[in-house]
Coordinates of C-alpha atoms in Angstrom, one line a residue:
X20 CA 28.0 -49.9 -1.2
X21 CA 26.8 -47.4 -3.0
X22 CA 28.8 -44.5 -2.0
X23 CA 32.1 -46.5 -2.6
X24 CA 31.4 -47.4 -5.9
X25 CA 30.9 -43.6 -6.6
X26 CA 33.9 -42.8 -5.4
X27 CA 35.7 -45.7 -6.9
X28 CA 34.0 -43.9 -10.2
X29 CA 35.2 -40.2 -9.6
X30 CA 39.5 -42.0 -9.0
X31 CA 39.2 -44.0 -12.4
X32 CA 37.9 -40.8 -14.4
X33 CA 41.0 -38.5 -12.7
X34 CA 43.2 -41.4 -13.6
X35 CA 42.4 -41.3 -16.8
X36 CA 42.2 -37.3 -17.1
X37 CA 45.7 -37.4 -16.0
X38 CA 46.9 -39.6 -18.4
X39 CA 46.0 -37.6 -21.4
X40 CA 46.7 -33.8 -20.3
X41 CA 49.7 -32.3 -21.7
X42 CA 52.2 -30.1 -19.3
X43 CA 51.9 -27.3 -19.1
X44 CA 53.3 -25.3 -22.7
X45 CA 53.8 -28.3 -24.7
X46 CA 51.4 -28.0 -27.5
X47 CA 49.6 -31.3 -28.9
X48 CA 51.5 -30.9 -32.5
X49 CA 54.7 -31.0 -30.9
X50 CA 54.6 -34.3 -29.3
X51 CA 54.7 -35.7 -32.9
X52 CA 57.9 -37.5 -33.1
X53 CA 60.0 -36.0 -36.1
X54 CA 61.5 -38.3 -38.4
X55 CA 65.2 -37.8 -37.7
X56 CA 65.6 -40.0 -41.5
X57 CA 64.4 -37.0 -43.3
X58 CA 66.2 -34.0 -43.5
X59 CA 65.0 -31.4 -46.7
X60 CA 67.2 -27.7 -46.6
X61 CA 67.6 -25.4 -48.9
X62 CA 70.1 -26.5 -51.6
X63 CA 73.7 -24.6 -51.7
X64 CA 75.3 -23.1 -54.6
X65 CA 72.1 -21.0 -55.0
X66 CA 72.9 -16.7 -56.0
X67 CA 70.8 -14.7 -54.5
X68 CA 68.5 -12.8 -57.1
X69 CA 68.1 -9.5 -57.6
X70 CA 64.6 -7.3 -58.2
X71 CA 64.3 -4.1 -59.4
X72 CA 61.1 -1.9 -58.3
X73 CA 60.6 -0.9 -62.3
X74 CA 60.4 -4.6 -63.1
X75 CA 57.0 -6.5 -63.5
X76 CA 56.0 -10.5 -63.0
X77 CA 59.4 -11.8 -62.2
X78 CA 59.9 -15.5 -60.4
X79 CA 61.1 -16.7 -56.8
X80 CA 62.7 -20.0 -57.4
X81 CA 64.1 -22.2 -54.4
X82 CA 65.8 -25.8 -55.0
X83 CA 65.3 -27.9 -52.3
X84 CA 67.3 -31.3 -51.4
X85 CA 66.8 -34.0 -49.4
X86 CA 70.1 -35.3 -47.4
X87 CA 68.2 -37.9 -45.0
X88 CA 67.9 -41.7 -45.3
X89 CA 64.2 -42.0 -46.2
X90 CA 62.3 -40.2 -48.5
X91 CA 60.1 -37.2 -48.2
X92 CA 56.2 -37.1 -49.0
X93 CA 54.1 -34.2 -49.8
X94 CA 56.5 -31.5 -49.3
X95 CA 55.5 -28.2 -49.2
X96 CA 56.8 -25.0 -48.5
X97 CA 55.1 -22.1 -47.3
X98 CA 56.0 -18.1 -47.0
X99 CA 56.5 -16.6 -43.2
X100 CA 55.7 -13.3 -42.8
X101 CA 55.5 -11.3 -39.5
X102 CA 55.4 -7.9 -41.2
X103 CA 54.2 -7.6 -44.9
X104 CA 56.9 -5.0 -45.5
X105 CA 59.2 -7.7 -45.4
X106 CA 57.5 -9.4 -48.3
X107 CA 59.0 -7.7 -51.6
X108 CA 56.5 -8.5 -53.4
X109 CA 52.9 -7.4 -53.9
X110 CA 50.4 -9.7 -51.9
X111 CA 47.4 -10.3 -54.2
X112 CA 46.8 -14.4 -53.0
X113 CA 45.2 -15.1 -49.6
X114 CA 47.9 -18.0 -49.3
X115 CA 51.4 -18.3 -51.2
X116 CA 51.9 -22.0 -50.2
X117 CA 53.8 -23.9 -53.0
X118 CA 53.4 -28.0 -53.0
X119 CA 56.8 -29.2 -54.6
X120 CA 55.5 -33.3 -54.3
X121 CA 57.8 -36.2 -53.0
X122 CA 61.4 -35.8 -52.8
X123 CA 63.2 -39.3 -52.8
X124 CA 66.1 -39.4 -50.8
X125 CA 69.6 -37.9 -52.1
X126 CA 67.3 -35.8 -55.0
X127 CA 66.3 -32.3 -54.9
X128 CA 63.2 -30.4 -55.5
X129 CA 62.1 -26.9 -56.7
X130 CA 59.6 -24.4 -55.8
X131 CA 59.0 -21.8 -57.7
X132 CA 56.5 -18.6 -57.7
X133 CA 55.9 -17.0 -61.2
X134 CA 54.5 -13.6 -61.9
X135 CA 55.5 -11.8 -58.8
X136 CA 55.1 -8.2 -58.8
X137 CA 57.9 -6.1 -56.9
X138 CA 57.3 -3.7 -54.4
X139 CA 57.3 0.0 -56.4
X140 CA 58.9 1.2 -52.7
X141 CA 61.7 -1.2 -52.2
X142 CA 65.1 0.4 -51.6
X143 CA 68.5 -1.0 -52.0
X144 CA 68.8 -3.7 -49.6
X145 CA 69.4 -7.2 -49.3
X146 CA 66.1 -9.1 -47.6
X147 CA 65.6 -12.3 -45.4
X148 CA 63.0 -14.0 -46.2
X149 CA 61.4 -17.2 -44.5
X150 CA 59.7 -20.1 -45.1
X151 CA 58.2 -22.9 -44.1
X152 CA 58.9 -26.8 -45.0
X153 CA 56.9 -29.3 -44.5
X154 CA 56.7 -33.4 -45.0
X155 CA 55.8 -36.9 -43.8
X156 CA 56.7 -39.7 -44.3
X157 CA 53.2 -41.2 -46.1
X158 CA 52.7 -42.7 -42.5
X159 CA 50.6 -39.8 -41.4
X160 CA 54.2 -39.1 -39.3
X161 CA 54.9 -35.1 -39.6
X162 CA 58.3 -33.4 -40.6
X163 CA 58.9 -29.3 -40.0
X164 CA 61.3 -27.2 -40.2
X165 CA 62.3 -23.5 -40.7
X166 CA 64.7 -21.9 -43.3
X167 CA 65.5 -18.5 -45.0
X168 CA 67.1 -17.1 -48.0
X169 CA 68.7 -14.0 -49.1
X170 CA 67.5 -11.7 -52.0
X171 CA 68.9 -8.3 -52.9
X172 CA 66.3 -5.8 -53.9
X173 CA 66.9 -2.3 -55.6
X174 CA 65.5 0.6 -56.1
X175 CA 63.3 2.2 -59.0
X176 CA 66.1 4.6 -61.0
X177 CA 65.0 8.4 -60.4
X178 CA 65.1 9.8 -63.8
X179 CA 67.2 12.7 -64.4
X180 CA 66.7 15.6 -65.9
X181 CA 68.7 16.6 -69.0
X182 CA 71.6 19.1 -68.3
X183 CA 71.8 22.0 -70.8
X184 CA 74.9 21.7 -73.1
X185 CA 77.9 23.5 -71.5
X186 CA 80.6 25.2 -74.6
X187 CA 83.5 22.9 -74.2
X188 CA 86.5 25.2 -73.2
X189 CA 88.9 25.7 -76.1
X190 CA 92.7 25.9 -76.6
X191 CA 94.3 28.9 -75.6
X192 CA 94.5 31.6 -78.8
X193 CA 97.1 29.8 -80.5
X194 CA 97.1 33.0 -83.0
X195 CA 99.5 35.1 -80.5
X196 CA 101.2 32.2 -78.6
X197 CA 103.1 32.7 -75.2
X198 CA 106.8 32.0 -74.4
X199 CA 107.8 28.5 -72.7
X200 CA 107.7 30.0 -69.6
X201 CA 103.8 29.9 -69.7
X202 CA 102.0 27.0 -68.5
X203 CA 98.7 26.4 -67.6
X204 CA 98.0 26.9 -63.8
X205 CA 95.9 24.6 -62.1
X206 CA 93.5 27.1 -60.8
X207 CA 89.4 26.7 -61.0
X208 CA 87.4 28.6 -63.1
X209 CA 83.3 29.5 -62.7
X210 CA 80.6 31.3 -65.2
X211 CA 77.7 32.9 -64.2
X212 CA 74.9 33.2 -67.1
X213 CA 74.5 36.9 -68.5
X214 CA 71.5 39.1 -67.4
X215 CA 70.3 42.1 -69.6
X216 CA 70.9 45.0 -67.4
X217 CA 69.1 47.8 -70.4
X218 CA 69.6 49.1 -73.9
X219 CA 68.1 47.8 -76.6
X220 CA 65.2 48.2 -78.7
X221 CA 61.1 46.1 -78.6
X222 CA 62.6 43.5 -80.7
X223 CA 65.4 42.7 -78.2
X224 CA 63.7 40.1 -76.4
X225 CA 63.7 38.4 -79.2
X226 CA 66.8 37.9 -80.1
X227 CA 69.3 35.0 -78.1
X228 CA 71.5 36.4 -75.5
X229 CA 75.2 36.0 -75.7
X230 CA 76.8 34.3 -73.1
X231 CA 80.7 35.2 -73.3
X232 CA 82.8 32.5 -70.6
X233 CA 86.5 32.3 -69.4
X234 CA 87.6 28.8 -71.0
X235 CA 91.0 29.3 -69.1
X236 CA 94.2 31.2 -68.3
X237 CA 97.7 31.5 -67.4
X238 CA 100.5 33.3 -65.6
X239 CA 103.6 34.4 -66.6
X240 CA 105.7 32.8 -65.4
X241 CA 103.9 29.8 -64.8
X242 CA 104.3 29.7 -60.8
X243 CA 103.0 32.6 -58.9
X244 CA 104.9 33.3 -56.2
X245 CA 104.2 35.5 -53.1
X246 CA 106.0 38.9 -53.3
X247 CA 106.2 39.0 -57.0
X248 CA 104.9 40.3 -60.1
X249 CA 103.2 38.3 -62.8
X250 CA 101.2 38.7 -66.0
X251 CA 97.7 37.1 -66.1
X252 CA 96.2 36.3 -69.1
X253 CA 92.4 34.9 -69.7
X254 CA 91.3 33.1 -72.2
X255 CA 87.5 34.7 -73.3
X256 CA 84.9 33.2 -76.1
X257 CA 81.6 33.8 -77.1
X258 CA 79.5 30.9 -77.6
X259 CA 77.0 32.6 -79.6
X260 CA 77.4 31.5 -83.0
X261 CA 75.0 34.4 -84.5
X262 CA 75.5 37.4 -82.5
X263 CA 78.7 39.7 -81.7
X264 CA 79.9 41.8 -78.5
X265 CA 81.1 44.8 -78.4
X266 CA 82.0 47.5 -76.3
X267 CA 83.3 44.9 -73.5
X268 CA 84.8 46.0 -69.9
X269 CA 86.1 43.7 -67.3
X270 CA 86.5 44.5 -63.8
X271 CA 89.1 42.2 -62.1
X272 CA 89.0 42.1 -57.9
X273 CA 90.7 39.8 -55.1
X274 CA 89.7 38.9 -52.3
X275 CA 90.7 40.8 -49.1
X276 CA 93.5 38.3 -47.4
X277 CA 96.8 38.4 -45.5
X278 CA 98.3 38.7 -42.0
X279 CA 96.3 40.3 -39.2
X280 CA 98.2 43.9 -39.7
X281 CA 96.8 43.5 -43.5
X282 CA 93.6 41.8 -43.6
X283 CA 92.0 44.0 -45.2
X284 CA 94.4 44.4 -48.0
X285 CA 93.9 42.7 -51.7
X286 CA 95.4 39.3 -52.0
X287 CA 96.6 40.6 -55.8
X288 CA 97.1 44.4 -56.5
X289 CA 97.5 45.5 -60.6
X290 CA 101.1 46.8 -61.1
X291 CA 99.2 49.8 -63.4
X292 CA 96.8 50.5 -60.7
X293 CA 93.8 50.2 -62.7
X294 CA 92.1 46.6 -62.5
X295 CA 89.6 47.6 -65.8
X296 CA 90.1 46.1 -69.1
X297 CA 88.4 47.3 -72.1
X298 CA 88.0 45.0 -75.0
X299 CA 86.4 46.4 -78.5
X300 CA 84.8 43.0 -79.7
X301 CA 84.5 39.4 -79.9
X302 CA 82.8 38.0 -83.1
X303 CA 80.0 35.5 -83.3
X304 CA 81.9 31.9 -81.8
X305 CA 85.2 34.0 -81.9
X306 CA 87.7 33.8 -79.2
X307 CA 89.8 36.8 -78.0
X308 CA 92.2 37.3 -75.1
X309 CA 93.0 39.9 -72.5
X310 CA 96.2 40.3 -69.7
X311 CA 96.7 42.2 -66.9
X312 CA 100.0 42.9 -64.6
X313 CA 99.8 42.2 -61.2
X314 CA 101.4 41.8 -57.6
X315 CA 100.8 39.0 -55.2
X316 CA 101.3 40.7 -52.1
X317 CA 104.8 39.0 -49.8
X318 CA 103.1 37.9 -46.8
X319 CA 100.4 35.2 -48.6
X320 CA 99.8 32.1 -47.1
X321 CA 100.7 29.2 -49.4
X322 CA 97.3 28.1 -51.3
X323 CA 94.4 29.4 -54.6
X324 CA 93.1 32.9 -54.2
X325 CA 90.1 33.9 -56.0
X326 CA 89.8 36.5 -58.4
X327 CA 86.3 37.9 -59.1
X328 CA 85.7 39.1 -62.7
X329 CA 82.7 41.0 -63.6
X330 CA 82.3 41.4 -68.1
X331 CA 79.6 44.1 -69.5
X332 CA 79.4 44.1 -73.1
X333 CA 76.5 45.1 -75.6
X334 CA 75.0 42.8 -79.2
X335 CA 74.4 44.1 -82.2
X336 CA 70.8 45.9 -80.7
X337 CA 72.7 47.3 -78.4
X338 CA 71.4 45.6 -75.5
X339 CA 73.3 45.7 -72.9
X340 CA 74.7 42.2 -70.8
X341 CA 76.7 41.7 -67.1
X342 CA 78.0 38.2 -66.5
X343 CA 80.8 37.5 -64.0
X344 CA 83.5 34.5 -63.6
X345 CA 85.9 33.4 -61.0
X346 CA 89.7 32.2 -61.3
X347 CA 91.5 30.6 -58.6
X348 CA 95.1 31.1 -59.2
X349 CA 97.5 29.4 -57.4
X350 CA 100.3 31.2 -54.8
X351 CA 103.4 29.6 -53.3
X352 CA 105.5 30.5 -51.3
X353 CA 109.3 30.1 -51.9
X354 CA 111.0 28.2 -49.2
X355 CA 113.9 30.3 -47.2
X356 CA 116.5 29.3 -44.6
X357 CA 120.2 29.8 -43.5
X358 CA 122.9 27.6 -42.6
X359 CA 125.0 28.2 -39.4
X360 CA 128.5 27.8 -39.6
X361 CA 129.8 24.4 -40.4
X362 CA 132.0 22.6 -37.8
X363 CA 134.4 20.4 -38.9
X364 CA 136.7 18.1 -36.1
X365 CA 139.3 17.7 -36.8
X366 CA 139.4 20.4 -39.2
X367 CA 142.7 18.1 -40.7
X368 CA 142.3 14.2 -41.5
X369 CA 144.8 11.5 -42.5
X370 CA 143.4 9.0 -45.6
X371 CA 141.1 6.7 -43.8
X372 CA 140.4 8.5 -41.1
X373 CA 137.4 10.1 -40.0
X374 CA 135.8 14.2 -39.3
X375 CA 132.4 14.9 -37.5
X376 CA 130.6 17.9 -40.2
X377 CA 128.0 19.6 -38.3
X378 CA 125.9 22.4 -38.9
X379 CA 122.1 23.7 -38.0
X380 CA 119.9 24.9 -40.4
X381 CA 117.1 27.7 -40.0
X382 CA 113.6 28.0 -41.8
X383 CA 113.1 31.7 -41.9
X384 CA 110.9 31.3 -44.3
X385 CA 106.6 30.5 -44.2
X386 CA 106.1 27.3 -45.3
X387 CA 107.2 23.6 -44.1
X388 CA 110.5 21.8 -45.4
X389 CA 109.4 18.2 -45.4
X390 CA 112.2 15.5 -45.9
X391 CA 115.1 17.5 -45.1
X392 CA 118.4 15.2 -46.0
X393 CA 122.0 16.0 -46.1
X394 CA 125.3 14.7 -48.2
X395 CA 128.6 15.6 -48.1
X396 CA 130.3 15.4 -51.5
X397 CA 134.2 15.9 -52.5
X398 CA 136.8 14.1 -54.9
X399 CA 138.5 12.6 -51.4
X400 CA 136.0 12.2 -48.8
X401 CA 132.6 9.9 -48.7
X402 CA 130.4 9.5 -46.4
X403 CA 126.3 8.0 -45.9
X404 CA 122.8 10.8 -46.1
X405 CA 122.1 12.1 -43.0
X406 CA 118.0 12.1 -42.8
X407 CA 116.9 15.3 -40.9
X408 CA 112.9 14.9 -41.4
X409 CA 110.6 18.2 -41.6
X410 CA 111.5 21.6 -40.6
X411 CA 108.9 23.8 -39.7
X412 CA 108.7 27.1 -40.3
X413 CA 110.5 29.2 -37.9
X414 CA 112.2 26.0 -36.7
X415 CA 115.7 24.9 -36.2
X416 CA 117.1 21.6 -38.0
X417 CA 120.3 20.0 -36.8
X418 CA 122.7 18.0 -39.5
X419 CA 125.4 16.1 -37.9
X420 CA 127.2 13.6 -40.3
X421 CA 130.6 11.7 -40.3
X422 CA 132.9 11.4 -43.6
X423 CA 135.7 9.6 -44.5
X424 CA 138.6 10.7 -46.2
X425 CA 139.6 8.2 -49.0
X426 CA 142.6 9.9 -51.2
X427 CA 144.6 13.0 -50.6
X428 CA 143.1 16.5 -50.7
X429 CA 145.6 19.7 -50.5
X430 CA 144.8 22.6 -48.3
X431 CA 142.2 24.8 -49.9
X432 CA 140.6 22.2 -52.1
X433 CA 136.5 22.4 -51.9
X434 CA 133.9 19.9 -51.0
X435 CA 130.1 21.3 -50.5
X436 CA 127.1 19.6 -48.3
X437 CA 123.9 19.1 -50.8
X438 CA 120.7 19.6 -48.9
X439 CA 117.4 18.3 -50.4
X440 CA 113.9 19.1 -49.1
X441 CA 110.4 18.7 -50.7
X442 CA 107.7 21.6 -50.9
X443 CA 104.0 20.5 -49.4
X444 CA 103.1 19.6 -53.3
X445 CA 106.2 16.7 -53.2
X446 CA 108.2 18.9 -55.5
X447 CA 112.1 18.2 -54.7
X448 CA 114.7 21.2 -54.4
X449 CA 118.4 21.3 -53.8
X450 CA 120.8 23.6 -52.3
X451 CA 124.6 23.4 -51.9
X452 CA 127.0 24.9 -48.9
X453 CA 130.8 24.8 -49.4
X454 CA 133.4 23.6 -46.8
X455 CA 136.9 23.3 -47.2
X456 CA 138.8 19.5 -45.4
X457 CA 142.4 19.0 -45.4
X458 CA 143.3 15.1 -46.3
X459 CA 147.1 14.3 -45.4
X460 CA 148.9 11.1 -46.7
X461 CA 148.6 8.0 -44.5
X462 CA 151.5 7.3 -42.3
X463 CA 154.0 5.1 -43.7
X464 CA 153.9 2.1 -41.6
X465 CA 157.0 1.4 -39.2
X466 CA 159.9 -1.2 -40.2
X467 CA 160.1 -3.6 -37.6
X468 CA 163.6 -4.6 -39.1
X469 CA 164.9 -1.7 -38.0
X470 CA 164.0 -1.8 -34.2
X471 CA 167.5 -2.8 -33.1
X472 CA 169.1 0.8 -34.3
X473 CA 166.5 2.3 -31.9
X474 CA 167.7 3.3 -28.6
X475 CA 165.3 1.7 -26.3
X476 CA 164.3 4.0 -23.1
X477 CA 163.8 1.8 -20.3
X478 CA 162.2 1.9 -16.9
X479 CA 164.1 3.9 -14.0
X480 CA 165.6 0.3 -11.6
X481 CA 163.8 1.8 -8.4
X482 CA 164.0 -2.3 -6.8
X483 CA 168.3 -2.1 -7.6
X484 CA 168.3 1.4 -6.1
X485 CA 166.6 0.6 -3.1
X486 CA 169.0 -2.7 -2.8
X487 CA 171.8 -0.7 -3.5
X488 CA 171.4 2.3 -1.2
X489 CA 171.3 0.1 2.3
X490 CA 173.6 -1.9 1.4
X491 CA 175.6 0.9 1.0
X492 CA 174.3 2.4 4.4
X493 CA 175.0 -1.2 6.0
X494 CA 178.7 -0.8 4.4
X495 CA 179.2 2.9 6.4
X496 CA 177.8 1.6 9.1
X497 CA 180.4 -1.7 9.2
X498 CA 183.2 0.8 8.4
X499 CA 182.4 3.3 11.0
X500 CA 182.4 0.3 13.5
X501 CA 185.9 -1.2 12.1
X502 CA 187.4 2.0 12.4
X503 CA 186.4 2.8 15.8
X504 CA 187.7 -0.6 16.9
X505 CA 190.7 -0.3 14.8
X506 CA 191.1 3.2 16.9
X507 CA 190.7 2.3 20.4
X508 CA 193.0 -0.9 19.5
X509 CA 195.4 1.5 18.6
X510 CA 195.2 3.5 20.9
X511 CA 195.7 0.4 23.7
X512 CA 198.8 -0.6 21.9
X513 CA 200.2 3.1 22.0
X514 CA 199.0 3.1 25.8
X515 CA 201.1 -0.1 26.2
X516 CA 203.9 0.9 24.3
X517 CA 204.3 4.0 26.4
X518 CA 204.0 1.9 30.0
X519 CA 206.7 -0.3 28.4
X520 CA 209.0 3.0 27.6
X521 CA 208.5 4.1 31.2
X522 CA 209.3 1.3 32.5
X523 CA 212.7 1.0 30.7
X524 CA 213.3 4.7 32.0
X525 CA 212.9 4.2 35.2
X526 CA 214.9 0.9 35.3
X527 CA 218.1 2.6 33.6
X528 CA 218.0 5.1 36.6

């Protein structure tokens, strides 16, 4: 009996070994029931703050609610961190777990960590962090649950370096002022500092160098345009306000630019062939001004060229200075094209009727036509815009467009088609072309009173003719056959008559 109480022994243990081992992955803390009548989230309506790296011993605050049906005991709430670099803050506790207490149902609760220290190296961001709730429900029953919130972090301000005070530019010399035709151009402009290049005696180092700057300049006249001449004047100060300059010389030179047969020539040539300048002085803070003639050359594209200015000049020690500035002056290009011969069908109208104006037009010019439109304008004729779009260069546009005439016009009298396009800056031109469009008086509407005095034409009676040429072939044919019977009667009775006259011959015998 011995051995099958033993046995008997070994099945109740595995019974009971059974009966308490989990399956497999199910951990022992999770076959706690939650408590579906507790329910604590992070409370809405909440902005996410912001921490700067410069700032020191700011506070995390996070309200919490609970939305269940029974209340929540010992609730606490505990940072989740995988990475420390998501943690914004410096970690100096071994444990950041905050214990808000009970949270009755419907109310709220709030965490909140004081004296945190930001991250020096946190950049401009926006962070999720985690955390950790936990409760009961003072019946040793457990309640967890996972939740995140946003915060917006940014980065220590770099401190920047004072920039040395720039001269502001100044008016243009308002002592020797220009005609209206001179307006500013909306070129660039850029100084180099002055070097000493020699002269001068020990004490020169000493003294403060003069910087002398282009503050602006203008054209005359104000739009340069490819192919002609213009006057350039710059605008020149020195912003020393202790030391003069004398004995100045500029040196003007542009760029090598053009079409592939003149690349290498100057983008600007002076009209005197000289591209110096000499200038006696400029007093301490003074202003002063110098002009040059010069030639954009014909076959520029459309856009700024630079012109490269070097300046030499001496101070009172006679040390001796070389600066250089740049001006980007503006070139355009004028727009050119022909009209073809306008065609006009008919080239003679009644009032309220219609003529078909066509013409082509031709860019023989270099740069684009954009929104090309057409309208035809004269005291008797009207008619709607005719939209031809953009003309490129070198292209062909077509303008075909249909008037009406409205009142009379006599022979000779002139009406023109106004052409507007716009230049790649948006600037609108016009042009006009001349056409000539005869406009007779209506016809006088006919008198229907009067349609009785008018000899009607009507159609040739083919149906009667037919009709009445058989019957008229029927009638020969009946006569023909009367008058043979009538003959051969006739001739029986003369047959007759002439047995009857024998007869009486020979009887009288």
């Amino acid at each position: 009996m011995r051995p099958f109480k033993k046995i008997a022994a070994i099945a109740m243990s595995l019974a009971l070994t059974a009966a308490f081992v989990l399956p497999s992955g199910v951990r022992a803390e999770d076959t706690v029931a939650p408590i579906p009548d507790i329910k604590i989230s992070i409370a809405e309506g909440q902005d996410a703050p912001t921490y700067q790296a410069e700032d020191q011993e700011q506070n995390l605050t996070i309200k919490l609610e609970n939305t269940g049906k029974a209340d929540a005991k010992n609730v606490k709430i505990i940072p989740v961190l995988n990475d420390a670099s998501e943690w914004p803050f410096e970690i100096e506790n071994m444990t950041n777990e905050y214990t808000v207490g009970d949270i009755p149902t419907g109310q709220s609760g709030e965490a909140k960590w004081e004296n945190l220290k930001v991250r020096q190296d946190v950049g401009n961001n926006t962070v999720r962090l985690f955390f950790k709730i936990t409760c009961d429900d003072g019946n040793q029953n457990q309640f967890e649950t996972n939740k995140y919130v946003f915060v917006k972090t940014k980065e220590k301000p770099k401190e920047e370096k004072p920039k040395p005070e720039e001269p502001k530019p100044e008016e243009p010399n308002k002592e020797n002022p220009t005609d209206d035709t001179t307006v500013p151009m909306d070129g660039g402009i850029a100084n180099s500092d002055p070097i000493v290049t020699g002269g001068g005696g020990s004490e020169s180092g000493n003294n403060p160098v003069p910087r002398v700057i282009v503050t602006g300049f203008n054209t005359e006249p104000g739009a340069v345009n490819a192919g002609s001449d213009f006057k350039l004047i710059i605008h020149l100060k020195n912003t020393s306000g202790r030391t003069a300059v004398s004995n100045m010389l500029f040196d003007l030179q542009a760029p090598s630019s053009g079409t592939e047969a003149a690349a290498e020539a100057p983008a600007f040539l002076p009209s005197s062939g000289s591209s110096s300048i000499f200038l006696d002085s400029i007093p301490a803070g003074g202003t002063q001004d110098i002009s040059i003639q010069m030639n954009a050359r014909a076959d520029l594209v459309q856009k700024p060229y630079s012109i490269a200015m070097t300046m030499k000049y001496e101070d009172n020690k006679a040390t001796q200075y070389e600066s250089s500035s740049s001006l980007a002056i503006p070139v355009k290009q004028a727009a050119r094209f022909e009209f073809s011969e306008l065609e006009i069908a008919p080239e003679s109208v009644a009032v309220g009727e219609e003529a078909n104006i066509t013409c082509s037009l031709y860019n023989t010019g270099r740069i684009k036509l954009y929104n090309v439109k057409a309208k035809f304008q004269g005291d008797g004729i009207e008619g709607k815009d005719v939209f031809v779009g953009n003309v490129d260069s070198g292209a062909t546009g077509s303008i075909d467009g249909i008037v009406t005439a409205t009142k009379e016009m006599m022979s000779g009298e002139k009406c023109k088609m106004v052409v507007t396009y716009e230049d790649d800056s948006g600037k609108v031109s016009t042009v006009e072309q001349e056409f000539t469009l005869e406009v007779v008086p209506e016809a006088p509407p006919m008198d229907m009173t009067q349609m009785t005095d008018v000899p009607v034409e009507k159609p040739f009676p083919v149906i009667p003719v037919v009709i009445g040429a058989v019957a008229a072939v029927i009638a020969v044919i009946i006569l023909i056959v009367v008058l043979k019977k009538r003959k051969k009667k006739k001739e029986s009775v003369e047959e007759e008559d002439l047995v009857d006259e024998v007869d009486r011959f020979t009887e009288d015998e």
